[in-house]
PDB file of C-alpha atoms and ligand atoms in Angstrom:
ATOM      1  CA  MET A1305      -7.182   5.072   1.772  1.00  0.00           C
ATOM      2  CA  THR A1306      -7.937   5.018  -1.933  1.00  0.00           C
ATOM      3  CA  LEU A1307     -11.168   3.586  -3.300  1.00  0.00           C
ATOM      4  CA  SER A1308     -11.286   0.353  -5.288  1.00  0.00           C
ATOM      5  CA  GLU A1309     -11.792   0.599  -9.045  1.00  0.00           C
ATOM      6  CA  HIS A1310     -15.364  -0.723  -8.787  1.00  0.00           C
ATOM      7  CA  ALA A1311     -16.167   1.864  -6.110  1.00  0.00           C
ATOM      8  CA  GLU A1312     -14.926   4.631  -8.433  1.00  0.00           C
ATOM      9  CA  GLU A1313     -16.986   3.221 -11.299  1.00  0.00           C
ATOM     10  CA  ILE A1314     -20.133   3.237  -9.147  1.00  0.00           C
ATOM     11  CA  LEU A1315     -19.499   6.882  -8.187  1.00  0.00           C
ATOM     12  CA  GLU A1316     -18.906   7.844 -11.826  1.00  0.00           C
ATOM     13  CA  ALA A1317     -22.099   6.160 -13.065  1.00  0.00           C
ATOM     14  CA  LEU A1318     -24.057   7.754 -10.222  1.00  0.00           C
ATOM     15  CA  TRP A1319     -22.543  11.198 -10.920  1.00  0.00           C
ATOM     16  CA  ILE A1320     -23.509  10.988 -14.612  1.00  0.00           C
ATOM     17  CA  ALA A1321     -27.051   9.837 -13.693  1.00  0.00           C
ATOM     18  CA  VAL A1322     -27.541  12.643 -11.169  1.00  0.00           C
ATOM     19  CA  GLU A1323     -25.565  15.571 -12.636  1.00  0.00           C
ATOM     20  CA  GLU A1324     -25.975  14.980 -16.371  1.00  0.00           C
ATOM     21  CA  GLU A1325     -29.158  12.945 -16.754  1.00  0.00           C
ATOM     22  CA  GLY A1326     -31.220  14.573 -14.009  1.00  0.00           C
ATOM     23  CA  ALA A1327     -31.979  11.343 -12.114  1.00  0.00           C
ATOM     24  CA  ASP A1328     -31.913  11.222  -8.299  1.00  0.00           C
ATOM     25  CA  SER A1329     -30.375   7.754  -8.029  1.00  0.00           C
ATOM     26  CA  LEU A1330     -28.691   4.922  -9.927  1.00  0.00           C
ATOM     27  CA  ASP A1331     -30.023   1.444 -10.553  1.00  0.00           C
ATOM     28  CA  PRO A1332     -27.004  -0.806  -9.851  1.00  0.00           C
ATOM     29  CA  ARG A1333     -28.239  -3.301 -12.466  1.00  0.00           C
ATOM     30  CA  LYS A1334     -27.079  -0.789 -15.086  1.00  0.00           C
ATOM     31  CA  LEU A1335     -23.459  -1.541 -14.173  1.00  0.00           C
ATOM     32  CA  ASP A1336     -21.673  -4.585 -15.526  1.00  0.00           C
ATOM     33  CA  PHE A1337     -20.721  -6.090 -12.174  1.00  0.00           C
ATOM     34  CA  PRO A1338     -23.019  -7.718  -9.627  1.00  0.00           C
ATOM     35  CA  CYS A1339     -25.186  -5.832  -7.124  1.00  0.00           C
ATOM     36  CA  ASP A1340     -23.514  -7.696  -4.235  1.00  0.00           C
ATOM     37  CA  ASP A1341     -20.054  -6.394  -5.201  1.00  0.00           C
ATOM     38  CA  PRO A1342     -18.101  -5.437  -2.034  1.00  0.00           C
ATOM     39  CA  ALA A1343     -17.600  -1.948  -3.527  1.00  0.00           C
ATOM     40  CA  TYR A1344     -21.140  -0.972  -2.377  1.00  0.00           C
ATOM     41  CA  ARG A1345     -20.209  -1.810   1.217  1.00  0.00           C
ATOM     42  CA  GLU A1346     -16.954   0.118   0.797  1.00  0.00           C
ATOM     43  CA  LEU A1347     -18.902   3.232  -0.251  1.00  0.00           C
ATOM     44  CA  THR A1348     -21.606   2.980   2.410  1.00  0.00           C
ATOM     45  CA  ASP A1349     -18.927   2.476   5.106  1.00  0.00           C
ATOM     46  CA  ARG A1350     -17.289   5.710   3.984  1.00  0.00           C
ATOM     47  CA  ALA A1351     -20.621   7.523   3.919  1.00  0.00           C
ATOM     48  CA  MET A1352     -20.340   8.316   0.209  1.00  0.00           C
ATOM     49  CA  ILE A1353     -23.537   6.593  -0.875  1.00  0.00           C
ATOM     50  CA  GLU A1354     -26.771   5.297   0.606  1.00  0.00           C
ATOM     51  CA  LEU A1355     -28.716   2.249  -0.583  1.00  0.00           C
ATOM     52  CA  ARG A1356     -32.484   2.503  -0.447  1.00  0.00           C
ATOM     53  CA  GLN A1357     -34.903   0.014  -2.005  1.00  0.00           C
ATOM     54  CA  GLY A1358     -32.181  -1.364  -4.240  1.00  0.00           C
ATOM     55  CA  LEU A1359     -31.149   2.051  -5.608  1.00  0.00           C
ATOM     56  CA  VAL A1360     -27.947   3.993  -5.007  1.00  0.00           C
ATOM     57  CA  TYR A1361     -28.114   7.611  -3.733  1.00  0.00           C
ATOM     58  CA  PHE A1362     -25.290  10.090  -3.155  1.00  0.00           C
ATOM     59  CA  ARG A1363     -24.235  11.495   0.166  1.00  0.00           C
ATOM     60  CA  PRO A1364     -22.385  14.865  -0.145  1.00  0.00           C
ATOM     61  CA  GLU A1365     -18.853  13.408   0.187  1.00  0.00           C
ATOM     62  CA  GLY A1366     -19.655  10.933  -2.566  1.00  0.00           C
ATOM     63  CA  LEU A1367     -20.836  13.659  -4.910  1.00  0.00           C
ATOM     64  CA  GLU A1368     -17.473  15.472  -4.734  1.00  0.00           C
ATOM     65  CA  GLU A1369     -15.523  12.215  -5.061  1.00  0.00           C
ATOM     66  CA  GLY A1370     -17.676  11.219  -8.059  1.00  0.00           C
ATOM     67  CA  LYS A1371     -16.951  14.550  -9.720  1.00  0.00           C
ATOM     68  CA  MET A1372     -13.198  14.043  -9.303  1.00  0.00           C
ATOM     69  CA  SER A1373     -13.446  10.472 -10.656  1.00  0.00           C
ATOM     70  CA  ILE A1374     -15.259  11.744 -13.745  1.00  0.00           C
ATOM     71  CA  ARG A1375     -12.561  14.390 -14.125  1.00  0.00           C
ATOM     72  CA  ARG A1376      -9.816  11.726 -14.054  1.00  0.00           C
ATOM     73  CA  HIS A1377     -11.760   9.527 -16.494  1.00  0.00           C
ATOM     74  CA  ARG A1378     -12.242  12.307 -19.033  1.00  0.00           C
ATOM     75  CA  LEU A1379      -8.637  13.543 -18.711  1.00  0.00           C
ATOM     76  CA  ALA A1380      -7.501   9.942 -19.317  1.00  0.00           C
ATOM     77  CA  GLU A1381      -9.688   9.846 -22.453  1.00  0.00           C
ATOM     78  CA  ARG A1382      -7.963  12.996 -23.770  1.00  0.00           C
ATOM     79  CA  LEU A1383      -4.547  11.425 -23.208  1.00  0.00           C
ATOM     80  CA  ILE A1384      -5.369   7.983 -24.632  1.00  0.00           C
ATOM     81  CA  MET A1385      -7.454   9.187 -27.578  1.00  0.00           C
ATOM     82  CA  ASP A1386      -5.782  12.481 -28.593  1.00  0.00           C
ATOM     83  CA  ILE A1387      -2.168  11.965 -27.632  1.00  0.00           C
ATOM     84  CA  PHE A1388      -1.741   8.180 -27.841  1.00  0.00           C
ATOM     85  CA  ASN A1389      -4.258   8.020 -30.716  1.00  0.00           C
ATOM     86  CA  ILE A1390      -5.929   4.852 -29.385  1.00  0.00           C
ATOM     87  CA  ARG A1391      -9.582   5.040 -30.433  1.00  0.00           C
ATOM     88  CA  GLY A1392     -12.764   2.978 -30.463  1.00  0.00           C
ATOM     89  CA  GLU A1393     -13.416   0.266 -27.905  1.00  0.00           C
ATOM     90  CA  ASP A1394      -9.736  -0.158 -27.152  1.00  0.00           C
ATOM     91  CA  GLY A1395      -9.476   3.576 -26.410  1.00  0.00           C
ATOM     92  CA  ASP A1396     -12.431   3.362 -23.986  1.00  0.00           C
ATOM     93  CA  LEU A1397     -10.931   0.371 -22.222  1.00  0.00           C
ATOM     94  CA  LYS A1398      -7.454   1.906 -21.898  1.00  0.00           C
ATOM     95  CA  ALA A1399      -8.908   5.196 -20.594  1.00  0.00           C
ATOM     96  CA  CYS A1400     -10.881   3.247 -17.955  1.00  0.00           C
ATOM     97  CA  GLN A1401      -7.698   1.527 -16.829  1.00  0.00           C
ATOM     98  CA  PHE A1402      -5.538   4.633 -16.980  1.00  0.00           C
ATOM     99  CA  GLU A1403      -7.834   6.912 -14.995  1.00  0.00           C
ATOM    100  CA  HIS A1404      -7.076   5.026 -11.778  1.00  0.00           C
ATOM    101  CA  LEU A1405      -3.414   6.091 -12.013  1.00  0.00           C
ATOM    102  CA  LEU A1406      -4.284   9.783 -12.080  1.00  0.00           C
ATOM    103  CA  LYS A1407      -3.972  10.405  -8.349  1.00  0.00           C
ATOM    104  CA  ASP A1408      -1.660  12.256  -5.965  1.00  0.00           C
ATOM    105  CA  GLY A1409      -1.089  15.178  -8.286  1.00  0.00           C
ATOM    106  CA  VAL A1410      -0.675  13.133 -11.479  1.00  0.00           C
ATOM    107  CA  ASP A1411      -4.100  14.392 -12.619  1.00  0.00           C
ATOM    108  CA  THR A1412      -2.912  17.981 -12.137  1.00  0.00           C
ATOM    109  CA  LYS A1413       0.247  17.360 -14.183  1.00  0.00           C
ATOM    110  CA  LEU A1414      -1.738  15.713 -16.969  1.00  0.00           C
ATOM    111  CA  CYS A1415      -4.352  18.486 -16.941  1.00  0.00           C
ATOM    112  CA  THR A1416      -1.605  21.126 -17.230  1.00  0.00           C
ATOM    113  CA  MET A1417       0.142  19.227 -20.025  1.00  0.00           C
ATOM    114  CA  LEU A1418      -3.166  19.003 -21.896  1.00  0.00           C
ATOM    115  CA  ASN A1419      -3.756  22.744 -21.377  1.00  0.00           C
ATOM    116  CA  HIS A1420      -6.650  22.334 -18.890  1.00  0.00           C
ATOM    117  CA  PRO A1421      -9.132  20.906 -21.410  1.00  0.00           C
ATOM    118  CA  ALA A1422     -12.781  21.819 -20.846  1.00  0.00           C
ATOM    119  CA  THR A1423     -14.257  18.793 -22.621  1.00  0.00           C
ATOM    120  CA  CYS A1424     -13.495  15.117 -23.242  1.00  0.00           C
ATOM    121  CA  PRO A1425     -13.169  13.729 -26.804  1.00  0.00           C
ATOM    122  CA  HIS A1426     -16.938  12.931 -26.706  1.00  0.00           C
ATOM    123  CA  GLY A1427     -17.736  16.590 -25.971  1.00  0.00           C
ATOM    124  CA  LYS A1428     -18.706  16.031 -22.305  1.00  0.00           C
ATOM    125  CA  ALA A1429     -17.567  18.653 -19.783  1.00  0.00           C
ATOM    126  CA  ILE A1430     -14.476  17.888 -17.701  1.00  0.00           C
ATOM    127  CA  PRO A1431     -15.093  19.215 -14.166  1.00  0.00           C
ATOM    128  CA  PRO A1432     -12.309  21.773 -13.560  1.00  0.00           C
ATOM    129  CA  GLY A1433      -9.693  21.179 -10.877  1.00  0.00           C
ATOM    130  CA  ALA A1434      -7.849  23.778  -8.787  1.00  0.00           C
ATOM    131  CA  CYS A1435      -5.144  23.825 -11.508  1.00  0.00           C
ATOM    132  CA  CYS A1436      -7.694  24.944 -14.130  1.00  0.00           C
ATOM    133  CA  ASP A1437      -9.048  27.724 -11.895  1.00  0.00           C
ATOM    134  CA  ASP A1438      -5.502  28.929 -11.048  1.00  0.00           C
ATOM    135  CA  ALA A1439      -4.438  28.912 -14.697  1.00  0.00           C
ATOM    136  CA  ARG A1440      -7.487  30.903 -15.749  1.00  0.00           C
ATOM    137  CA  ALA A1441      -7.067  33.407 -12.903  1.00  0.00           C
ATOM    138  CA  LYS A1442      -3.446  34.055 -13.989  1.00  0.00           C
ATOM    139  CA  GLY A1443      -4.362  34.250 -17.652  1.00  0.00           C
ATOM    140  CA  ASP A1444      -1.890  31.395 -18.079  1.00  0.00           C
ATOM    141  CA  LEU A1445      -3.002  29.017 -20.770  1.00  0.00           C
ATOM    142  CA  GLY A1446      -0.644  26.197 -19.793  1.00  0.00           C
ATOM    143  CA  VAL A1447       0.375  24.247 -22.879  1.00  0.00           C
ATOM    144  CA  VAL A1448      -0.622  25.969 -26.125  1.00  0.00           C
ATOM    145  CA  PRO A1449       0.055  25.342 -29.832  1.00  0.00           C
ATOM    146  CA  LEU A1450       3.223  26.985 -31.163  1.00  0.00           C
ATOM    147  CA  THR A1451       0.997  29.285 -33.258  1.00  0.00           C
ATOM    148  CA  GLU A1452       0.039  31.163 -30.066  1.00  0.00           C
ATOM    149  CA  PHE A1453       3.660  32.119 -29.316  1.00  0.00           C
ATOM    150  CA  LYS A1454       5.020  35.575 -30.068  1.00  0.00           C
ATOM    151  CA  PRO A1455       8.521  36.169 -31.518  1.00  0.00           C
ATOM    152  CA  GLY A1456      11.132  36.115 -28.738  1.00  0.00           C
ATOM    153  CA  GLN A1457       8.903  34.200 -26.307  1.00  0.00           C
ATOM    154  CA  GLU A1458      10.546  31.139 -24.723  1.00  0.00           C
ATOM    155  CA  GLY A1459       9.080  27.771 -23.880  1.00  0.00           C
ATOM    156  CA  GLU A1460       9.691  24.051 -24.103  1.00  0.00           C
ATOM    157  CA  ILE A1461       8.072  21.589 -26.479  1.00  0.00           C
ATOM    158  CA  ALA A1462       5.525  19.605 -24.455  1.00  0.00           C
ATOM    159  CA  TYR A1463       4.300  17.264 -27.177  1.00  0.00           C
ATOM    160  CA  ILE A1464       3.599  17.014 -30.882  1.00  0.00           C
ATOM    161  CA  GLN A1465       0.041  16.017 -31.602  1.00  0.00           C
ATOM    162  CA  THR A1466      -0.220  14.510 -35.044  1.00  0.00           C
ATOM    163  CA  GLY A1467      -1.902  11.469 -36.500  1.00  0.00           C
ATOM    164  CA  ASP A1468       0.531  11.534 -39.403  1.00  0.00           C
ATOM    165  CA  ASN A1469       4.211  11.477 -38.482  1.00  0.00           C
ATOM    166  CA  LYS A1470       5.345  11.722 -42.117  1.00  0.00           C
ATOM    167  CA  LYS A1471       4.100  15.280 -42.168  1.00  0.00           C
ATOM    168  CA  ILE A1472       7.086  16.272 -40.032  1.00  0.00           C
ATOM    169  CA  LEU A1473       9.475  15.234 -42.824  1.00  0.00           C
ATOM    170  CA  VAL A1474       7.673  16.591 -45.866  1.00  0.00           C
ATOM    171  CA  GLN A1475       6.382  19.979 -44.804  1.00  0.00           C
ATOM    172  CA  SER A1476       8.883  22.687 -44.107  1.00  0.00           C
ATOM    173  CA  TYR A1477       7.558  25.829 -45.715  1.00  0.00           C
ATOM    174  CA  PRO A1478       9.096  28.565 -43.544  1.00  0.00           C
ATOM    175  CA  SER A1479       6.438  30.302 -41.571  1.00  0.00           C
ATOM    176  CA  TYR A1480       7.148  29.610 -37.870  1.00  0.00           C
ATOM    177  CA  ILE A1481      10.834  29.464 -37.018  1.00  0.00           C
ATOM    178  CA  PHE A1482      12.017  28.070 -33.708  1.00  0.00           C
ATOM    179  CA  ARG A1483      15.457  27.391 -32.306  1.00  0.00           C
ATOM    180  CA  ILE A1484      16.712  24.417 -30.300  1.00  0.00           C
ATOM    181  CA  GLY A1485      20.375  24.732 -29.313  1.00  0.00           C
ATOM    182  CA  PHE A1486      22.222  25.870 -32.464  1.00  0.00           C
ATOM    183  CA  SER A1487      19.579  24.541 -34.848  1.00  0.00           C
ATOM    184  CA  GLU A1488      16.734  26.530 -36.304  1.00  0.00           C
ATOM    185  CA  PHE A1489      13.543  24.942 -37.555  1.00  0.00           C
ATOM    186  CA  ALA A1490      10.962  26.409 -39.884  1.00  0.00           C
ATOM    187  CA  VAL A1491       7.490  24.910 -39.932  1.00  0.00           C
ATOM    188  CA  ASP A1492       4.258  25.908 -41.624  1.00  0.00           C
ATOM    189  CA  THR A1493       1.096  26.863 -39.748  1.00  0.00           C
ATOM    190  CA  ALA A1494      -0.499  23.408 -39.973  1.00  0.00           C
ATOM    191  CA  LEU A1495       2.521  21.816 -38.326  1.00  0.00           C
ATOM    192  CA  ALA A1496       2.987  24.623 -35.791  1.00  0.00           C
ATOM    193  CA  MET A1497      -0.568  23.955 -34.608  1.00  0.00           C
ATOM    194  CA  GLU A1498       0.418  20.376 -33.815  1.00  0.00           C
ATOM    195  CA  ILE A1499       3.504  21.313 -31.774  1.00  0.00           C
ATOM    196  CA  PHE A1500       2.471  22.104 -28.205  1.00  0.00           C
ATOM    197  CA  VAL A1501       4.770  24.237 -26.078  1.00  0.00           C
ATOM    198  CA  ARG A1502       4.889  25.104 -22.405  1.00  0.00           C
ATOM    199  CA  LYS A1503       5.640  28.785 -21.756  1.00  0.00           C
ATOM    200  CA  GLN A1504       8.592  29.560 -19.469  1.00  0.00           C
TER     201      GLN A1504
HETATM  202 ZN1   ZN B 444     -15.734  11.003 -22.877  1.00  0.00          ZN
HETATM  203 ZN1   ZN B 445      -6.366  21.935 -14.989  1.00  0.00          ZN
END
């Protein structure tokens, strides 16, 4: 059974407190929902946390689950902020909503599409998943900018990451040439770095 969104938020806040800030517990008053939220009961019933003297402590299962929740949160930030270009408070809010959809392998697909990113847009580490370890072991970079392709290598365009769509129309200095069907396209280095391709 999947955890409620509040339960995941508790685990994430606790994981950051313990793993990144060196604390041993979390004060639930730091979260913006009440201390009697049913999510605490949900987590103690599943032996993920322990409550002692009003503070929240991890149990081992909770630590792993918290790590995976942080991973989904920071992958969602990469998607919302880098690819969808939604920034500021709205970007934070959308990432918080989106992260809960990244389950049952969707997180793995997103991580692969994003080329197994090591950090979130704020520079915090994204805990690696099995997909990241596999990709590194095979020397497979996943999705890379077109500039990393060699002549003759085949792939498919995964996404174009640009904050300025007009650039696609105005810049065509021939430097990187790629073919789709019978059409050939020449793009300069700056544009090629914004076209992400999946090797085949
Ligand atoms: Zn972040
Ligand atoms: Zn990955």
